[in-house]
Coordinates of C-alpha atoms in Angstrom, one line a residue:
Chain A
M1 CA -101.4 33.6 -49.1
L2 CA -100.7 32.8 -45.4
T3 CA -101.6 35.6 -43.0
I4 CA -99.1 36.9 -40.5
S5 CA -101.2 35.5 -37.7
E6 CA -101.1 32.0 -39.3
V7 CA -97.3 32.3 -39.5
E8 CA -97.3 33.3 -35.8
H9 CA -99.5 30.3 -34.9
V10 CA -97.3 27.8 -36.8
A11 CA -94.2 29.3 -35.2
L12 CA -95.7 28.8 -31.8
L13 CA -96.5 25.2 -32.6
G14 CA -92.9 24.7 -33.8
R15 CA -91.6 26.5 -30.7
L16 CA -89.8 29.2 -32.8
E17 CA -89.7 32.9 -32.1
L18 CA -89.5 34.8 -35.3
T19 CA -88.5 38.5 -35.8
G20 CA -90.9 40.7 -37.7
E21 CA -88.7 40.4 -40.8
E22 CA -88.6 36.6 -40.6
K23 CA -92.4 36.5 -40.3
K24 CA -92.7 38.5 -43.5
L25 CA -90.1 36.4 -45.3
Y26 CA -91.6 33.1 -44.2
Q27 CA -95.1 34.4 -45.1
E28 CA -93.9 34.9 -48.7
Q29 CA -91.7 31.8 -49.0
L30 CA -94.1 29.4 -47.4
S31 CA -97.0 30.7 -49.4
A32 CA -95.1 30.2 -52.6
I33 CA -94.1 26.6 -51.6
L34 CA -97.6 25.7 -50.5
E35 CA -99.0 27.2 -53.7
Y36 CA -96.6 25.0 -55.6
A37 CA -97.6 22.0 -53.5
K38 CA -101.2 22.6 -54.7
K39 CA -100.0 20.9 -57.9
L40 CA -100.6 17.6 -56.1
D41 CA -104.4 18.4 -56.3
D42 CA -104.2 17.8 -60.0
L43 CA -104.1 14.1 -59.2
D44 CA -107.2 12.1 -58.2
T45 CA -106.0 10.0 -55.2
G46 CA -109.5 8.9 -54.1
D47 CA -108.7 5.2 -54.3
V48 CA -105.0 5.4 -53.5
L49 CA -103.6 4.2 -50.2
P50 CA -100.9 6.4 -48.5
T51 CA -97.3 5.2 -48.4
A52 CA -95.7 6.3 -45.1
H53 CA -92.9 3.8 -45.5
V54 CA -91.6 1.7 -48.4
L55 CA -90.3 -1.4 -46.5
P56 CA -92.7 -4.3 -46.2
L57 CA -91.9 -4.5 -42.5
K58 CA -94.7 -4.7 -39.9
N59 CA -94.1 -4.7 -36.2
V60 CA -90.5 -5.4 -35.2
F61 CA -90.3 -7.4 -32.0
R62 CA -87.5 -8.5 -29.7
Q63 CA -87.2 -10.5 -26.6
D64 CA -88.1 -8.5 -23.5
E65 CA -84.7 -8.9 -21.9
A66 CA -82.7 -6.3 -20.0
G67 CA -79.8 -4.8 -21.9
S68 CA -77.1 -2.4 -21.1
H69 CA -77.5 1.3 -21.1
L70 CA -75.2 4.3 -21.0
E71 CA -74.0 5.4 -17.5
S72 CA -75.8 8.5 -16.3
E73 CA -72.6 10.5 -16.1
R74 CA -72.1 10.1 -19.9
V75 CA -75.7 10.9 -20.6
L76 CA -75.4 14.1 -18.6
A77 CA -72.1 15.1 -20.0
N78 CA -73.7 17.2 -22.7
A79 CA -76.2 18.9 -20.4
P80 CA -76.3 22.7 -20.7
E81 CA -77.1 22.8 -17.0
R82 CA -77.4 20.0 -14.4
D83 CA -78.1 19.5 -10.8
G84 CA -76.6 16.2 -9.5
N85 CA -78.1 13.5 -11.7
F86 CA -80.8 15.7 -13.2
F87 CA -81.1 18.0 -16.2
K88 CA -81.8 21.5 -14.9
V89 CA -84.4 23.7 -16.6
P90 CA -86.1 27.0 -15.6
K91 CA -89.1 26.7 -13.3
I92 CA -92.1 25.0 -15.0
V93 CA -94.9 25.3 -12.5
Chain B
M1 CA -48.4 8.2 -58.9
E2 CA -49.4 10.5 -56.0
L3 CA -51.0 8.7 -53.0
H4 CA -53.9 11.2 -52.8
Y5 CA -55.6 10.2 -56.1
M6 CA -55.1 6.5 -55.7
T7 CA -58.0 4.1 -55.1
A8 CA -58.5 2.0 -52.0
R9 CA -57.9 -1.1 -54.0
A10 CA -54.5 0.1 -55.2
L11 CA -53.5 1.4 -51.8
H12 CA -54.5 -2.0 -50.2
G13 CA -52.0 -3.7 -52.5
M14 CA -49.3 -1.2 -51.5
L15 CA -50.0 -1.6 -47.8
K16 CA -49.9 -5.4 -48.1
N17 CA -46.7 -5.3 -50.1
K18 CA -45.2 -2.8 -47.5
E19 CA -44.6 -0.2 -50.2
V20 CA -46.2 2.3 -47.9
S21 CA -47.3 2.0 -44.2
A22 CA -50.7 3.0 -43.0
E23 CA -49.1 5.7 -40.9
E24 CA -47.3 7.2 -43.9
L25 CA -50.5 7.0 -45.9
C26 CA -52.4 8.8 -43.0
R27 CA -49.7 11.5 -42.8
A28 CA -49.8 12.0 -46.6
Y29 CA -53.5 12.6 -46.5
F30 CA -53.2 15.0 -43.6
S31 CA -50.6 17.0 -45.4
R32 CA -52.9 17.1 -48.4
I33 CA -55.8 18.2 -46.2
E34 CA -53.6 20.9 -44.6
N35 CA -52.6 22.2 -48.1
L36 CA -56.2 22.4 -49.4
E37 CA -58.5 23.1 -46.5
E38 CA -58.1 26.9 -46.6
K39 CA -59.4 26.8 -50.2
L40 CA -62.0 24.0 -50.0
K41 CA -63.2 23.8 -46.4
S42 CA -64.5 20.2 -46.5
F43 CA -64.0 19.5 -42.9
I44 CA -65.6 20.7 -39.6
T45 CA -63.5 18.6 -37.4
L46 CA -60.2 16.8 -38.1
T47 CA -59.2 13.8 -36.0
K48 CA -55.5 13.5 -36.7
T49 CA -54.5 12.1 -33.3
Q50 CA -57.0 9.2 -33.4
A51 CA -56.3 8.6 -37.1
L52 CA -52.6 8.2 -36.5
E53 CA -53.3 5.8 -33.6
Q54 CA -55.6 3.7 -35.8
A55 CA -53.1 3.7 -38.6
R56 CA -50.4 2.4 -36.3
R57 CA -52.7 -0.4 -35.1
V58 CA -53.1 -1.4 -38.8
D59 CA -49.3 -1.3 -39.3
A60 CA -48.9 -3.5 -36.2
K61 CA -51.2 -6.1 -37.8
I62 CA -49.3 -6.0 -41.1
K63 CA -46.0 -6.3 -39.2
Q64 CA -47.3 -9.3 -37.3
G65 CA -48.2 -10.9 -40.7
Q66 CA -52.0 -10.8 -40.0
E67 CA -54.4 -10.7 -42.8
I68 CA -55.9 -7.2 -43.3
G69 CA -59.3 -6.3 -44.7
P70 CA -59.6 -4.6 -48.1
L71 CA -60.2 -1.2 -46.5
A72 CA -57.8 -1.5 -43.5
G73 CA -55.7 1.6 -43.2
I74 CA -57.7 3.5 -45.8
P75 CA -58.4 7.2 -44.9
V76 CA -62.2 7.8 -44.8
A77 CA -64.2 11.0 -44.2
V78 CA -67.5 10.9 -42.3
K79 CA -70.3 13.4 -42.8
D80 CA -70.9 15.3 -39.6
N81 CA -74.4 13.9 -39.0
M82 CA -73.1 10.5 -38.0
C83 CA -72.4 10.1 -34.3
T84 CA -68.7 9.5 -33.4
E85 CA -68.2 8.6 -29.7
G86 CA -65.9 11.3 -28.1
V87 CA -65.7 13.3 -31.4
R88 CA -67.9 16.4 -31.8
T89 CA -70.9 15.8 -34.1
T90 CA -72.5 19.1 -35.2
C91 CA -74.8 18.4 -38.2
S92 CA -73.3 21.8 -39.3
S93 CA -75.7 23.4 -36.8
K94 CA -75.1 26.0 -34.1
I95 CA -77.6 24.1 -32.0
L96 CA -75.2 21.1 -31.8
Y97 CA -71.9 23.2 -31.9
N98 CA -70.6 21.5 -28.8
F99 CA -72.3 18.1 -28.9
V100 CA -69.9 15.1 -28.2
P101 CA -71.9 11.9 -28.7
P102 CA -71.6 9.3 -25.9
Y103 CA -71.9 6.5 -28.5
S104 CA -71.0 5.9 -32.2
A105 CA -73.4 5.3 -35.1
T106 CA -73.5 1.7 -36.3
V107 CA -71.8 2.7 -39.6
V108 CA -69.0 4.3 -37.6
E109 CA -68.5 1.1 -35.6
K110 CA -68.5 -0.8 -38.8
I111 CA -65.8 1.3 -40.6
Q112 CA -63.7 1.2 -37.4
G113 CA -64.2 -2.6 -37.3
A114 CA -62.9 -2.8 -40.8
D115 CA -59.8 -0.9 -39.6
M116 CA -60.5 2.2 -41.6
V117 CA -58.9 5.4 -40.6
I118 CA -61.3 8.3 -40.0
V119 CA -59.6 11.5 -40.9
G120 CA -62.5 13.9 -39.9
K121 CA -66.1 15.0 -40.0
T122 CA -67.3 16.8 -43.1
N123 CA -69.2 19.9 -43.7
M124 CA -72.8 19.7 -44.9
D125 CA -76.0 21.7 -45.2
E126 CA -77.4 22.1 -41.7
F127 CA -79.3 18.9 -40.7
A128 CA -78.8 17.8 -44.3
M129 CA -81.3 20.3 -45.5
G130 CA -80.0 21.7 -48.8
S131 CA -78.4 21.0 -52.1
S132 CA -75.3 23.2 -52.0
T133 CA -73.7 23.0 -48.5
E134 CA -74.4 26.8 -48.3
N135 CA -76.8 26.1 -45.5
S136 CA -74.0 25.0 -43.2
G137 CA -74.2 26.9 -39.9
F138 CA -70.4 27.4 -40.0
F139 CA -69.0 28.0 -43.5
N140 CA -69.3 27.2 -47.2
T141 CA -67.4 24.4 -48.9
S142 CA -65.9 25.0 -52.4
N143 CA -66.1 22.8 -55.5
P144 CA -62.6 21.5 -56.4
W145 CA -63.3 21.9 -60.1
D146 CA -64.2 25.6 -59.7
T147 CA -64.0 27.1 -56.3
G148 CA -66.5 29.8 -57.2
R149 CA -69.1 27.1 -57.4
V150 CA -70.9 24.9 -54.8
P151 CA -70.0 21.3 -54.3
G152 CA -73.6 20.3 -54.1
G153 CA -75.2 19.0 -51.0
S154 CA -76.0 18.1 -48.5
S155 CA -73.0 15.8 -48.3
G156 CA -70.8 18.5 -50.0
G157 CA -67.8 18.1 -47.6
S158 CA -67.8 14.3 -48.1
A159 CA -67.9 14.6 -51.9
V160 CA -65.2 17.3 -52.0
S161 CA -62.9 15.3 -49.7
V162 CA -63.0 12.4 -52.1
G163 CA -62.9 14.5 -55.3
A164 CA -59.9 16.6 -54.0
G165 CA -57.9 13.7 -52.6
E166 CA -58.4 14.6 -48.9
A167 CA -59.8 11.2 -48.2
V168 CA -59.9 8.0 -50.3
V169 CA -63.6 7.3 -49.6
A170 CA -66.3 9.0 -47.5
L171 CA -69.7 8.4 -46.0
G172 CA -72.6 10.6 -46.8
S173 CA -76.4 10.5 -46.3
D174 CA -79.0 10.9 -48.9
T175 CA -82.6 12.0 -48.1
G176 CA -83.5 13.6 -51.5
G177 CA -80.2 13.3 -53.4
S178 CA -77.6 14.4 -50.9
I179 CA -75.0 11.7 -51.8
R180 CA -75.7 11.5 -55.6
Q181 CA -75.9 15.2 -56.5
P182 CA -72.7 16.3 -54.8
A183 CA -71.0 13.2 -56.2
S184 CA -72.1 14.3 -59.6
F185 CA -71.0 17.9 -59.0
C186 CA -67.5 16.8 -57.7
G187 CA -66.8 14.1 -60.3
V188 CA -66.9 11.1 -57.9
V189 CA -69.0 7.9 -57.5
G190 CA -71.8 8.2 -54.9
M191 CA -74.4 5.6 -54.0
K192 CA -77.7 5.7 -52.1
P193 CA -78.4 2.1 -51.1
T194 CA -82.0 0.7 -50.9
Y195 CA -83.9 2.1 -47.9
G196 CA -83.2 -0.2 -44.9
A197 CA -79.9 -1.6 -46.3
V198 CA -77.7 0.5 -44.1
S199 CA -78.5 1.1 -40.4
R200 CA -79.6 4.6 -39.5
Y201 CA -78.7 4.0 -35.8
G202 CA -76.6 7.1 -34.7
L203 CA -77.4 9.0 -37.9
V204 CA -79.0 12.3 -36.8
A205 CA -82.5 12.1 -38.2
F206 CA -83.8 14.5 -40.8
A207 CA -86.7 12.6 -42.6
S208 CA -86.7 9.1 -41.2
S209 CA -88.7 7.4 -44.0
L210 CA -86.2 8.8 -46.6
D211 CA -82.8 9.1 -45.0
Q212 CA -80.1 6.5 -46.0
I213 CA -76.4 6.4 -45.5
G214 CA -74.1 5.5 -48.4
P215 CA -70.6 5.5 -49.8
L216 CA -68.7 8.1 -51.9
A217 CA -65.6 6.9 -53.7
R218 CA -63.2 7.5 -56.6
D219 CA -64.4 4.5 -58.5
V220 CA -67.1 1.8 -58.5
T221 CA -64.8 -0.8 -57.0
D222 CA -64.1 1.2 -53.9
C223 CA -67.8 2.1 -53.7
A224 CA -68.7 -1.7 -53.7
S225 CA -66.0 -2.4 -51.1
L226 CA -67.3 0.3 -48.7
L227 CA -70.9 -0.9 -49.3
N228 CA -69.8 -4.3 -48.1
V229 CA -68.6 -2.8 -44.9
I230 CA -71.6 -0.6 -44.1
T231 CA -74.6 -2.8 -45.1
G232 CA -76.3 -5.3 -42.9
H233 CA -79.2 -5.9 -40.5
D234 CA -79.0 -3.9 -37.2
P235 CA -81.4 -4.7 -34.4
R236 CA -80.9 -1.1 -33.1
D237 CA -82.7 0.3 -36.2
S238 CA -86.3 -1.0 -36.5
T239 CA -86.3 -0.1 -40.2
S240 CA -83.2 -2.1 -40.9
A241 CA -83.9 -4.8 -43.5
P242 CA -83.4 -8.3 -42.2
G243 CA -81.8 -9.8 -45.4
G244 CA -80.9 -9.4 -49.1
Y245 CA -77.3 -8.5 -48.6
R246 CA -74.6 -9.7 -50.9
D247 CA -70.8 -9.5 -51.5
Y248 CA -71.2 -6.4 -53.7
T249 CA -67.7 -6.8 -55.2
S250 CA -68.8 -10.0 -56.8
F251 CA -70.9 -7.9 -59.2
L252 CA -67.8 -6.0 -60.6
V253 CA -67.9 -7.7 -64.0
D254 CA -67.4 -5.8 -67.3
D255 CA -70.5 -7.2 -69.1
V256 CA -73.7 -5.4 -69.8
R257 CA -74.9 -7.6 -72.6
G258 CA -78.7 -8.2 -72.4
I259 CA -79.2 -5.9 -69.5
K260 CA -82.5 -3.9 -70.1
I261 CA -82.2 -0.2 -69.3
G262 CA -85.0 2.3 -69.4
V263 CA -84.5 6.0 -70.0
P264 CA -87.4 8.0 -68.6
R265 CA -88.4 10.6 -71.1
E266 CA -89.2 13.0 -68.2
Y267 CA -85.4 13.3 -67.6
T268 CA -84.2 13.8 -71.2
G269 CA -86.3 16.8 -72.2
G270 CA -86.7 20.5 -71.2
G271 CA -85.6 21.4 -67.7
I272 CA -82.4 19.5 -68.3
D273 CA -79.3 21.5 -69.3
A274 CA -78.4 21.0 -72.9
G275 CA -74.8 20.0 -72.1
V276 CA -76.0 17.5 -69.5
R277 CA -78.4 16.0 -72.0
Q278 CA -75.5 15.5 -74.4
V279 CA -73.4 13.8 -71.8
I280 CA -76.3 11.5 -71.0
A281 CA -76.9 10.8 -74.6
Q282 CA -73.3 9.8 -75.1
A283 CA -73.4 7.5 -72.0
V284 CA -76.5 5.8 -73.4
Q285 CA -74.6 5.4 -76.7
K286 CA -71.7 3.9 -74.9
L287 CA -73.7 1.4 -72.9
S288 CA -75.7 0.5 -76.0
S289 CA -72.5 -0.2 -77.9
L290 CA -71.4 -2.5 -75.0
G291 CA -74.5 -4.6 -75.5
A292 CA -77.1 -3.1 -73.1
E293 CA -80.7 -3.0 -74.4
I294 CA -81.8 0.6 -74.0
E295 CA -85.3 1.9 -74.6
E296 CA -87.2 5.1 -73.7
T297 CA -89.8 4.7 -70.9
S298 CA -92.0 7.0 -68.8
L299 CA -92.5 7.8 -65.1
P300 CA -95.7 9.8 -65.5
H301 CA -95.9 11.0 -61.9
V302 CA -92.3 12.1 -61.3
E303 CA -93.3 15.7 -62.1
Y304 CA -95.2 15.6 -58.7
A305 CA -92.1 14.3 -56.8
V306 CA -90.8 17.7 -55.8
P307 CA -94.0 19.0 -54.2
C308 CA -94.6 15.6 -52.7
Y309 CA -91.1 15.5 -51.1
Y310 CA -91.2 19.1 -49.9
I311 CA -94.3 18.2 -47.9
I312 CA -93.2 14.8 -46.5
A313 CA -89.6 15.6 -45.7
P314 CA -90.3 18.8 -43.8
A315 CA -93.2 17.1 -42.0
E316 CA -90.9 14.4 -40.7
A317 CA -88.2 16.9 -40.0
S318 CA -90.5 19.1 -37.9
S319 CA -91.2 16.1 -35.7
N320 CA -87.6 14.8 -35.6
L321 CA -86.2 18.3 -34.8
A322 CA -88.5 18.8 -31.8
R323 CA -85.9 17.2 -29.7
Y324 CA -83.6 20.3 -29.9
D325 CA -84.9 22.2 -27.0
G326 CA -81.8 23.1 -24.9
V327 CA -82.5 20.6 -22.2
R328 CA -80.2 17.6 -22.6
Y329 CA -77.5 18.6 -25.1
G330 CA -76.4 21.3 -27.5
Y331 CA -76.9 25.0 -27.3
R332 CA -79.1 26.7 -24.7
V333 CA -80.0 30.4 -24.8
E334 CA -78.6 32.6 -22.1
A335 CA -80.8 33.6 -19.2
P336 CA -84.1 32.0 -20.3
G337 CA -87.3 33.2 -18.7
D338 CA -89.6 30.2 -18.4
V339 CA -89.3 26.8 -20.2
V340 CA -91.3 27.7 -23.3
D341 CA -89.2 30.9 -23.6
M342 CA -86.1 28.7 -23.4
F343 CA -87.4 26.4 -26.1
K344 CA -88.4 29.1 -28.4
R345 CA -85.3 31.3 -28.1
T346 CA -82.9 28.4 -28.1
R347 CA -84.4 27.0 -31.3
S348 CA -84.6 30.4 -33.0
L349 CA -81.0 31.3 -32.3
G350 CA -79.7 27.7 -32.8
F351 CA -81.3 26.8 -36.1
G352 CA -80.4 28.5 -39.4
S353 CA -83.0 29.9 -41.8
E354 CA -83.5 26.9 -44.0
V355 CA -84.0 24.6 -41.0
K356 CA -86.6 27.0 -39.6
R357 CA -88.3 27.3 -42.9
R358 CA -88.7 23.5 -43.1
I359 CA -89.9 23.2 -39.5
M360 CA -92.5 25.9 -40.3
L361 CA -93.5 24.1 -43.5
G362 CA -93.7 20.7 -41.9
T363 CA -95.5 22.0 -38.8
Y364 CA -98.1 23.7 -41.1
A365 CA -98.6 20.5 -43.2
L366 CA -99.2 18.4 -40.0
S367 CA -101.3 21.0 -38.2
S368 CA -105.0 20.6 -37.5
G369 CA -107.1 21.3 -40.6
Y370 CA -104.2 20.9 -43.1
Y371 CA -103.0 17.4 -42.4
D372 CA -105.4 15.7 -45.0
A373 CA -104.9 18.4 -47.6
Y374 CA -101.1 18.4 -47.5
Y375 CA -99.5 15.5 -45.6
L376 CA -101.9 12.7 -46.4
K377 CA -102.3 13.9 -50.0
A378 CA -98.5 13.8 -50.4
L379 CA -98.3 10.2 -48.9
K380 CA -100.9 9.1 -51.5
V381 CA -98.9 10.7 -54.4
R382 CA -95.9 8.9 -53.0
T383 CA -97.8 5.7 -53.7
L384 CA -98.3 6.7 -57.3
I385 CA -94.7 7.6 -57.8
K386 CA -93.6 4.2 -56.3
Q387 CA -96.1 2.4 -58.6
D388 CA -94.5 4.2 -61.6
F389 CA -91.2 2.6 -60.7
D390 CA -92.8 -0.8 -60.0
R391 CA -94.3 -0.7 -63.5
A392 CA -91.0 0.3 -65.1
F393 CA -89.2 -2.5 -63.4
E394 CA -91.5 -5.1 -64.8
K395 CA -89.8 -4.3 -68.1
F396 CA -86.4 -3.0 -67.2
D397 CA -83.5 -4.1 -65.0
L398 CA -82.6 -0.5 -64.2
L399 CA -83.3 3.1 -65.2
L400 CA -80.9 5.7 -66.4
A401 CA -81.1 9.5 -65.9
P402 CA -79.0 12.5 -65.3
T403 CA -78.0 12.8 -61.6
S404 CA -78.7 16.5 -61.6
P405 CA -80.5 18.7 -64.2
A406 CA -77.3 20.9 -64.5
P407 CA -73.6 20.9 -63.4
A408 CA -72.5 22.7 -60.2
F409 CA -74.0 26.2 -59.9
R410 CA -72.3 29.3 -58.6
K411 CA -72.3 30.1 -55.0
G412 CA -75.1 32.3 -54.0
E413 CA -77.0 31.6 -57.3
N414 CA -80.0 29.9 -55.7
I415 CA -79.7 30.8 -52.1
N416 CA -82.4 33.4 -51.9
D417 CA -85.0 31.4 -53.8
P418 CA -85.7 28.2 -51.9
L419 CA -88.2 26.9 -54.4
Q420 CA -85.6 27.1 -57.2
M421 CA -83.1 25.3 -55.0
Y422 CA -85.7 22.6 -54.3
L423 CA -86.3 22.1 -58.1
S424 CA -82.6 21.2 -58.6
D425 CA -83.5 17.9 -56.8
I426 CA -86.0 16.7 -59.3
T427 CA -83.9 13.9 -60.7
T428 CA -82.9 12.4 -57.3
I429 CA -86.0 12.8 -55.1
P430 CA -88.3 10.2 -56.7
V431 CA -85.7 7.5 -55.8
N432 CA -85.9 8.3 -52.1
L433 CA -89.7 8.5 -52.2
A434 CA -89.7 5.0 -53.7
G435 CA -86.9 3.7 -51.4
L436 CA -84.8 2.5 -54.3
P437 CA -81.0 2.2 -54.7
G438 CA -79.4 4.8 -56.9
I439 CA -75.8 5.5 -58.0
S440 CA -74.1 8.5 -59.6
V441 CA -71.0 7.8 -61.8
P442 CA -68.9 10.3 -63.6
A443 CA -70.1 10.4 -67.2
G444 CA -68.4 13.5 -68.7
F445 CA -67.9 17.2 -68.5
V446 CA -69.7 20.4 -69.4
D447 CA -67.4 23.5 -69.6
G448 CA -64.9 21.7 -67.4
L449 CA -67.5 20.8 -64.7
P450 CA -68.2 17.1 -64.0
V451 CA -71.6 15.6 -64.9
G452 CA -72.9 12.4 -63.3
M453 CA -75.1 9.7 -64.8
Q454 CA -77.6 8.2 -62.4
L455 CA -78.6 4.5 -62.4
I456 CA -81.7 3.5 -60.5
G457 CA -82.3 -0.1 -59.5
K458 CA -84.9 -2.4 -58.0
P459 CA -85.0 -2.7 -54.2
F460 CA -81.9 -4.6 -53.0
D461 CA -80.6 -4.9 -56.5
E462 CA -77.5 -2.8 -55.8
G463 CA -75.6 -5.6 -57.6
T464 CA -77.0 -4.8 -61.1
L465 CA -76.3 -1.1 -60.6
L466 CA -72.7 -1.8 -59.6
K467 CA -72.3 -4.2 -62.6
V468 CA -73.5 -1.6 -65.1
A469 CA -71.6 1.3 -63.4
Y470 CA -68.4 -0.8 -63.4
S471 CA -68.8 -1.8 -67.0
F472 CA -69.3 1.9 -68.0
E473 CA -66.3 2.9 -65.9
Q474 CA -64.0 0.2 -67.5
N475 CA -64.9 1.6 -70.9
T476 CA -64.6 5.3 -70.2
D477 CA -62.0 7.5 -68.4
H478 CA -64.2 10.3 -66.9
H479 CA -63.5 9.0 -63.3
K480 CA -59.7 9.3 -63.9
Q481 CA -59.9 13.1 -64.4
T482 CA -58.7 15.2 -61.5
P483 CA -59.7 18.7 -60.6
P484 CA -57.4 21.7 -61.4
L485 CA -56.1 22.3 -57.8

């Protein structure tokens, strides 16, 4: 069973703020899912290579040529807050 | 016959012969949508103005005597996780409630290039995480066969739009069954192509090594026609396959003689609803009587597919969804304190509970000290699952299984038990883990609810799947049934 402080640690890593109720709910649900995932330990995978990707593609290269890009006005059009040609966020430092 | 249950192929003939104009067709579909939407709620956004403009362009081509493509003027619905330039794209998430993409996904450009008429953006489980469309951040969608039941998910809105005659065909995306399972629940054809066959450029990412866009249609012919439009190499997607594409309609031949089909015993036993088992047994009988060579086989590791998937997919999702931080687009919390406070509260208020659950699960599986035990372990088991399929395909041309262990379930039935909901994906998930093509075709009914048969093929062998699906369809009439609306 995950502890509440483990739940809080994972929430911080995932940049989530959970209510007390959510912490308890996720503690139970994540513990149940992770317990179920322990089923994978039934299999001996000592000599098995991992598959991150099924396609037999290696590096995909292209010519280093300048292409077109979106105009900054269109890129900024969805910004919750902007200042001229910048995305605006609360003070960082 | 009413326009709303006709196939694209039939409508193409009518458009060419000027029995109907593209504008009339478009208006007929919008009047159908207006009649049904209160009941079904398939769409988040309707694009009537743009649709009518596009239809009139097609009419102008026809009037000038120009050749039109097989899907020109055909109303199509698009899942709301594919970017449409100038048209809101929400992923059914509050965090993207106001997002208007500055560019279109490659598939959207392709269907527009084929002169198709986009009628709207369809409802889905938030960020495609779910099997019932109940995780939409906005509202539920109803199954047209029984409005008390779910349409499946995550491409629930797309499947309903086709099944109820609100669109002729639709695009969905399939990460663990999200095209095939709702297709099965709604009595339509749905295909997940081979991983890499359809560009993911402009598809909002959920689990990048598993996500694949595919068609939903009323029959196999329309499915093949739409597949022709959307497949192909795209330099903007580094996982796009460079070759192996065909004219998929060339495989629409009614002949399964000598085709070797394996039926994995893991999908015919307990855990599968008795009615579904019976439908699948009858489908096997039918294909056998048509000359297919059918034998039982085994995929010994598929029982590990669900835990494997529910580590890998959330891990990829937790990384992909890190971008929703309230900085560049989408929702931002009111009056944030500092930047980290803005990230945390924006994400906590913007994401729904299933999305947060998967971010938590994936973050945990990738976190220091647990990476090897969960994530790396799951990637190794993924190899074993893939090898099961490789071995089966040494002997068989394709595999046959139920699309889903049971017909559509009631709304609310699984929503409070995430693990139970995840287990409903047991028949579709292995196909994504192995990157294979899979198609669901209507195969019968249990208590008035549609049941799909799933065919699973070798990589880039969509052709054989379509050939067998087409032959089955030509010799049955399940796909011709319409819901009691």
